[in-house]
Tab-separated table of C-alpha atoms and ligand atoms in Angstrom:
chain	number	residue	atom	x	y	z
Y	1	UNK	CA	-3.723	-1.980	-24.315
Y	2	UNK	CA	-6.496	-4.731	-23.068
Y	3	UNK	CA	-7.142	-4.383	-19.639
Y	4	UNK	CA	-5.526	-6.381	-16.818
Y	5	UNK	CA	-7.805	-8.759	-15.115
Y	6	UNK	CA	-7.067	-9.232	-11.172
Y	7	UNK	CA	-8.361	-13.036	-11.558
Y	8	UNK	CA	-7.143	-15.722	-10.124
Y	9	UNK	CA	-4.846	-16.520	-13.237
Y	10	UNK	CA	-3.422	-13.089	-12.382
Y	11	UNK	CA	-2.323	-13.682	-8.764
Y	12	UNK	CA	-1.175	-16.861	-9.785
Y	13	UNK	CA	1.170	-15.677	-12.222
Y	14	UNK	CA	2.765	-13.251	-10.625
Y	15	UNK	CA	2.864	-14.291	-6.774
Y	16	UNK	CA	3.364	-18.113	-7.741
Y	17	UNK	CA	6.434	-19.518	-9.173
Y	18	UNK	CA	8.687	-16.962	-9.413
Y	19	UNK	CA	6.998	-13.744	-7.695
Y	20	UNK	CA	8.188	-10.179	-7.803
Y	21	UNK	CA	7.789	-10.183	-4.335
Y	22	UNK	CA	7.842	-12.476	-1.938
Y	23	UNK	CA	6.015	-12.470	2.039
Y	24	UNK	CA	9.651	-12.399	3.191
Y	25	UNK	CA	10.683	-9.186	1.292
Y	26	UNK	CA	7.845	-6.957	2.071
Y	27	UNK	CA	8.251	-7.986	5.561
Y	28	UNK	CA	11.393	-6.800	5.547
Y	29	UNK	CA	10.009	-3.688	4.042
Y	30	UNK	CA	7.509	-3.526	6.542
Y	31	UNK	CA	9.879	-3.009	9.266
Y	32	UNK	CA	11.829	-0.232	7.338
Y	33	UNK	CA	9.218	2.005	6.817
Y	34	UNK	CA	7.546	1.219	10.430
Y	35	UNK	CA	10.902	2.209	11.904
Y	36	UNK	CA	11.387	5.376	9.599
Y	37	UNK	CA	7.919	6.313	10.579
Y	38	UNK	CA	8.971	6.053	14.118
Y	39	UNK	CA	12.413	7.579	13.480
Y	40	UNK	CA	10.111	10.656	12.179
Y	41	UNK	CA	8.249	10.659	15.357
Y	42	UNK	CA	4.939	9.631	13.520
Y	43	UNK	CA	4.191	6.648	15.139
Y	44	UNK	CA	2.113	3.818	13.257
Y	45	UNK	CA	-1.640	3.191	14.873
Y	46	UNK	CA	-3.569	3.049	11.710
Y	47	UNK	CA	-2.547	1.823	8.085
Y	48	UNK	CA	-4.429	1.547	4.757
Y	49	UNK	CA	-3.271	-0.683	1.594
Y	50	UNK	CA	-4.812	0.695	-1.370
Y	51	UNK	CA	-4.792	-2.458	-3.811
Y	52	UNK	CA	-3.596	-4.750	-0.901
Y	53	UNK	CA	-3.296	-7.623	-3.368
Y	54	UNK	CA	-2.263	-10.867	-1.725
Y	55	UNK	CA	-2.234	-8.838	1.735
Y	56	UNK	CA	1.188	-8.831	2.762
Y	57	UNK	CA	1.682	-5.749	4.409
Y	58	UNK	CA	-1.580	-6.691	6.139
Y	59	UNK	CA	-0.528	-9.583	7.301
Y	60	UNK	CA	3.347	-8.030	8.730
Y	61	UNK	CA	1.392	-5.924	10.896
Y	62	UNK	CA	-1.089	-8.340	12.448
Y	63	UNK	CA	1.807	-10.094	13.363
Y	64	UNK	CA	4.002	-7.475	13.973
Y	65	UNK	CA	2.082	-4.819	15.615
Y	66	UNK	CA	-1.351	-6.468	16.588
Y	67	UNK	CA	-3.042	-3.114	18.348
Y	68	UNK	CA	-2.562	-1.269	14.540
Y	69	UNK	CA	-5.659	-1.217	12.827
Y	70	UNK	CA	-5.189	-2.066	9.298
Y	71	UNK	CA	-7.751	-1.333	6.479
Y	72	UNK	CA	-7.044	-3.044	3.220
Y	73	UNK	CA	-8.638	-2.228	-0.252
Y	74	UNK	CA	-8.650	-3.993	-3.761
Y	75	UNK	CA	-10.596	-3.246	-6.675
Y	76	UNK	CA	-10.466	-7.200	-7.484
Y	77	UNK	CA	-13.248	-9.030	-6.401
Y	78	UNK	CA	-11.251	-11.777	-6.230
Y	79	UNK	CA	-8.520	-10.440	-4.212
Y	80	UNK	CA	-11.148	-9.303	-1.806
Y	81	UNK	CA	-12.753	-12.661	-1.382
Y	82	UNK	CA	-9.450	-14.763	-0.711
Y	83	UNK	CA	-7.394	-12.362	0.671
Y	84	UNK	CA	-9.758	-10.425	2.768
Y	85	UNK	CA	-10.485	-6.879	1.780
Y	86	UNK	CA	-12.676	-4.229	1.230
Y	87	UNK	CA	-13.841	-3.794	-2.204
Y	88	UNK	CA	-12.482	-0.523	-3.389
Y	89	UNK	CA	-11.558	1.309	-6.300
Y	90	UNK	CA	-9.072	3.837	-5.427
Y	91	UNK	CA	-9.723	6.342	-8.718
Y	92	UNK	CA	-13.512	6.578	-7.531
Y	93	UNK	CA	-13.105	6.059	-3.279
Y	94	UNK	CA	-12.089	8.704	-1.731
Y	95	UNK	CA	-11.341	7.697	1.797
Y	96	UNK	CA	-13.706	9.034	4.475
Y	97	UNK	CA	-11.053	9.017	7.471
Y	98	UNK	CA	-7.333	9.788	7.715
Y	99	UNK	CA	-4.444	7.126	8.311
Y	100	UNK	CA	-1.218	7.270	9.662
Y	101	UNK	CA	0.776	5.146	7.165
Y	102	UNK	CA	-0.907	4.744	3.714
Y	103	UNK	CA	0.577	1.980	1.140
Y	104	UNK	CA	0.278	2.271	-2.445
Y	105	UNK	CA	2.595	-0.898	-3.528
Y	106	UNK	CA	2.182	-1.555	-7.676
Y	107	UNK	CA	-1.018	-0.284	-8.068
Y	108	UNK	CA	-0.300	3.378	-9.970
Y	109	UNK	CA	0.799	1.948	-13.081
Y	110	UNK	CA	-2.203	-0.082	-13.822
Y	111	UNK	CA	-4.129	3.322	-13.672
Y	112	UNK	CA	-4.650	5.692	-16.538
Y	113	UNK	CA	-3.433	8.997	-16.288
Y	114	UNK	CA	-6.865	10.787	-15.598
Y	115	UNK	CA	-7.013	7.711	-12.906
Y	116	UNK	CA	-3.631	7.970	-11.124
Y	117	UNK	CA	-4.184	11.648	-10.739
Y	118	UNK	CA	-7.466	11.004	-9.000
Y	119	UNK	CA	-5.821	7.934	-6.778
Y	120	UNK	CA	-2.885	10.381	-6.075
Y	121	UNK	CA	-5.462	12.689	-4.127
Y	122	UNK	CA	-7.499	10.060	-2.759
Y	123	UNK	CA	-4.381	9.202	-1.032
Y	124	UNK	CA	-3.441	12.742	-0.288
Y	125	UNK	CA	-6.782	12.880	1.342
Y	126	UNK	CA	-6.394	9.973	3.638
Y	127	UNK	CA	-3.203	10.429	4.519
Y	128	UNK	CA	-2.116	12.102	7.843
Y	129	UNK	CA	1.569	11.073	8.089
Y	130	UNK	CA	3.572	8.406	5.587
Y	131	UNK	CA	3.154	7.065	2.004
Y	132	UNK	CA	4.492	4.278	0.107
Y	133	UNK	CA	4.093	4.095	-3.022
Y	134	UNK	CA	5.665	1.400	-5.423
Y	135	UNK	CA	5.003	2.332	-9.202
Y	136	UNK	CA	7.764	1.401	-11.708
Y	137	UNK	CA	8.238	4.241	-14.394
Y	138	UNK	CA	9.325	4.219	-18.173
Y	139	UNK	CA	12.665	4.016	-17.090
Y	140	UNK	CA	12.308	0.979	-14.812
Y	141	UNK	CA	10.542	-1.186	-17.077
Y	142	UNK	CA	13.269	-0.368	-19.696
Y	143	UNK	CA	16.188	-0.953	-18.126
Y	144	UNK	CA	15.738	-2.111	-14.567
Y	145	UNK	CA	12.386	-4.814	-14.066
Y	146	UNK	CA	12.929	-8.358	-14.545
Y	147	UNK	CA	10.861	-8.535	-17.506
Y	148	UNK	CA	9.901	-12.083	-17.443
Y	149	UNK	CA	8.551	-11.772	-14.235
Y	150	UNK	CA	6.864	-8.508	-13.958
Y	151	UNK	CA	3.693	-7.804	-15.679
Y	152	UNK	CA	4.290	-5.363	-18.514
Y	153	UNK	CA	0.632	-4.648	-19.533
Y	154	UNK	CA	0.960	-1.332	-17.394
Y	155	UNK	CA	0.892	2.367	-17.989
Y	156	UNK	CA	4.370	3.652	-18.416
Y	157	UNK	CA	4.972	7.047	-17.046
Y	158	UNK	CA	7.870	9.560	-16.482
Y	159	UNK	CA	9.686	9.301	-12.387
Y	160	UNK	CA	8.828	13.221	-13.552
Y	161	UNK	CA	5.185	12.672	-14.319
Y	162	UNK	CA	4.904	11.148	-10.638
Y	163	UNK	CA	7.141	13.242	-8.818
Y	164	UNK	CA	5.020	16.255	-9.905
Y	165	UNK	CA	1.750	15.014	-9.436
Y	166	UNK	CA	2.711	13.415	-6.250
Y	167	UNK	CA	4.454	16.362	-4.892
Y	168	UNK	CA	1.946	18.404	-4.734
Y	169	UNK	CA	0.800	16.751	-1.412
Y	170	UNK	CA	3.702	14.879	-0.106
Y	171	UNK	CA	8.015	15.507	0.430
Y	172	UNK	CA	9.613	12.957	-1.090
Y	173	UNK	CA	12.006	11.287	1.590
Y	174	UNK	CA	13.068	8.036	-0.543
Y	175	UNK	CA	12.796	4.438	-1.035
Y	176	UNK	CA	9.119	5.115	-1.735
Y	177	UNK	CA	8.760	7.179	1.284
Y	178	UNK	CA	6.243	10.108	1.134
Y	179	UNK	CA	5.715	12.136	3.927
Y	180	UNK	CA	2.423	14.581	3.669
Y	181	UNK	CA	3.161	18.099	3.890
Y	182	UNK	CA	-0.051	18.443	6.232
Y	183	UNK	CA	2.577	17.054	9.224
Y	184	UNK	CA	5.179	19.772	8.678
Y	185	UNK	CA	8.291	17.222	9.356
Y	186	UNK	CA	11.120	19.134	9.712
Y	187	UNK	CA	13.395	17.481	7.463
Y	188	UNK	CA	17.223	18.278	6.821
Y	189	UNK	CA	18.613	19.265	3.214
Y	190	UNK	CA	20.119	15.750	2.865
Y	191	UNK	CA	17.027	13.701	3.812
Y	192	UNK	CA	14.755	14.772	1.647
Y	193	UNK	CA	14.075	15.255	-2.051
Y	194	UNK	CA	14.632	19.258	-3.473
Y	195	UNK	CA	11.355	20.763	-4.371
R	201	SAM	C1	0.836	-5.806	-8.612
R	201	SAM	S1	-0.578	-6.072	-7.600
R	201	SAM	C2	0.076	-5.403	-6.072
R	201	SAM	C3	-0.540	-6.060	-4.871
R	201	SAM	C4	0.097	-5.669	-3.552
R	201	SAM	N1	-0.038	-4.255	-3.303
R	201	SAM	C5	1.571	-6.059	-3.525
R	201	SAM	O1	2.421	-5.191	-3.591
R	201	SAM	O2	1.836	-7.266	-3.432
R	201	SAM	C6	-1.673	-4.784	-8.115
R	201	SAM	C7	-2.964	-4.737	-7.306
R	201	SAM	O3	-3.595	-3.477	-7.544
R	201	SAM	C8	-4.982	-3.693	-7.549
R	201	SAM	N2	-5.627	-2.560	-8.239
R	201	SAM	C9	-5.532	-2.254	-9.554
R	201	SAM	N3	-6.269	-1.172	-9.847
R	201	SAM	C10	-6.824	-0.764	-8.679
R	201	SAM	C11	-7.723	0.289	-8.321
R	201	SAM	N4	-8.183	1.142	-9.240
R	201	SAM	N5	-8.097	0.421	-7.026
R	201	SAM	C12	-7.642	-0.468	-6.099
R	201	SAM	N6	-6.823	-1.502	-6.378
R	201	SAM	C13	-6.412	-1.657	-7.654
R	201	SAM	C14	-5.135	-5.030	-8.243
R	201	SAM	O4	-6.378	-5.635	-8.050
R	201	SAM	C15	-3.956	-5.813	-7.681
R	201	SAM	O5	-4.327	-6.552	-6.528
């Protein structure tokens, strides 16, 4: 499998004509998981977006909630220089402060194994409340992606695979919802996935 280049060809393609998502979606997003976060009582006053690509979570909560302080990471050098982040690879960063929400939004699949597992504790590590993580599996691309407009030069891996390796740190809540097990949330039955 040849490597994906984050290039401007890249963004183009997929955030262009017919995007997989659009500024309007993820703010939409956005809001969900800022109000489940408050729902949870763990209120948003610092983010990170690991692989922030185009920067639209970045951008909801300038807007949105302008006294968050939002750190956003790409391993594209590219990304970083248009969009405005920090250059960061996620399988060799490990981040040296803790956040309250950390997003992860179609950046696992594009990792090896060896690398997701890393980038899975990386964001154990900097994450003191929330994650949301975005990373289709084998099933999705089969069966459920719009293949024409998602990029399927990707690492396809078990909802299994990532439940395990991502459950070692963090309760599955849904909707790519992750909350840390440092906070012990006291979740009901029903809210939560079954360990
Ligand atoms: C599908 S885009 C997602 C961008 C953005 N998160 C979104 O949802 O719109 C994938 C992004 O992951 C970034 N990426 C890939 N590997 C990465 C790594 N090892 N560390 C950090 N970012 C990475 C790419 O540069 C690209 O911007």
């Amino acid at each position: 499998m040849a490597r994906t280049v984050f290039d401007d060809d890249y963004y183009r393609r997929f955030y262009s004509d017919k995007p997989v998502h659009t500024n309007r979606k993820i703010a939409q997003l956005a809001q969900a998981v800022d109000s489940f976060c408050q729902w949870w009582d763990l209120p948003v006053r610092s983010v990170l977006d690991v692989g922030a690509g185009p920067g639209y979570w970045r951008d909801w909560y300038k807007e949105n909630r302008p006294r968050v302080t939002v750190h956003s990471t790409d391993v594209s050098e590219h990304a970083c220089k248009k969009f405005g982040h920090e250059l960061r690879d996620i399988t060799t960063w490990r981040p040296e402060r803790t956040y309250d929400l950390v997003i992860c939004h179609g950046v696992l699949h594009y990792l090896t194994d060896a690398g997701a597992k890393i980038a899975i504790k990386h964001l154990a590590a900097a994450c003191r409340g929330v994650l949301y993580v975005e990373a289709p599996t084998t099933h999705d691309l089969e069966h459920v992606v719009d293949k024409r407009a998602t990029d399927m030069n990707v690492h396809a891996r078990s909802a299994q695979w990532y439940r395990k390796n991502l459950g070692q740190y963090f309760v599955q809540v849904g909707a790519g919802m992750w909350v840390s097990r440092k906070v012990g949330l006291a979740l009901y039955d029903l809210e939560r996935a079954k360990d």
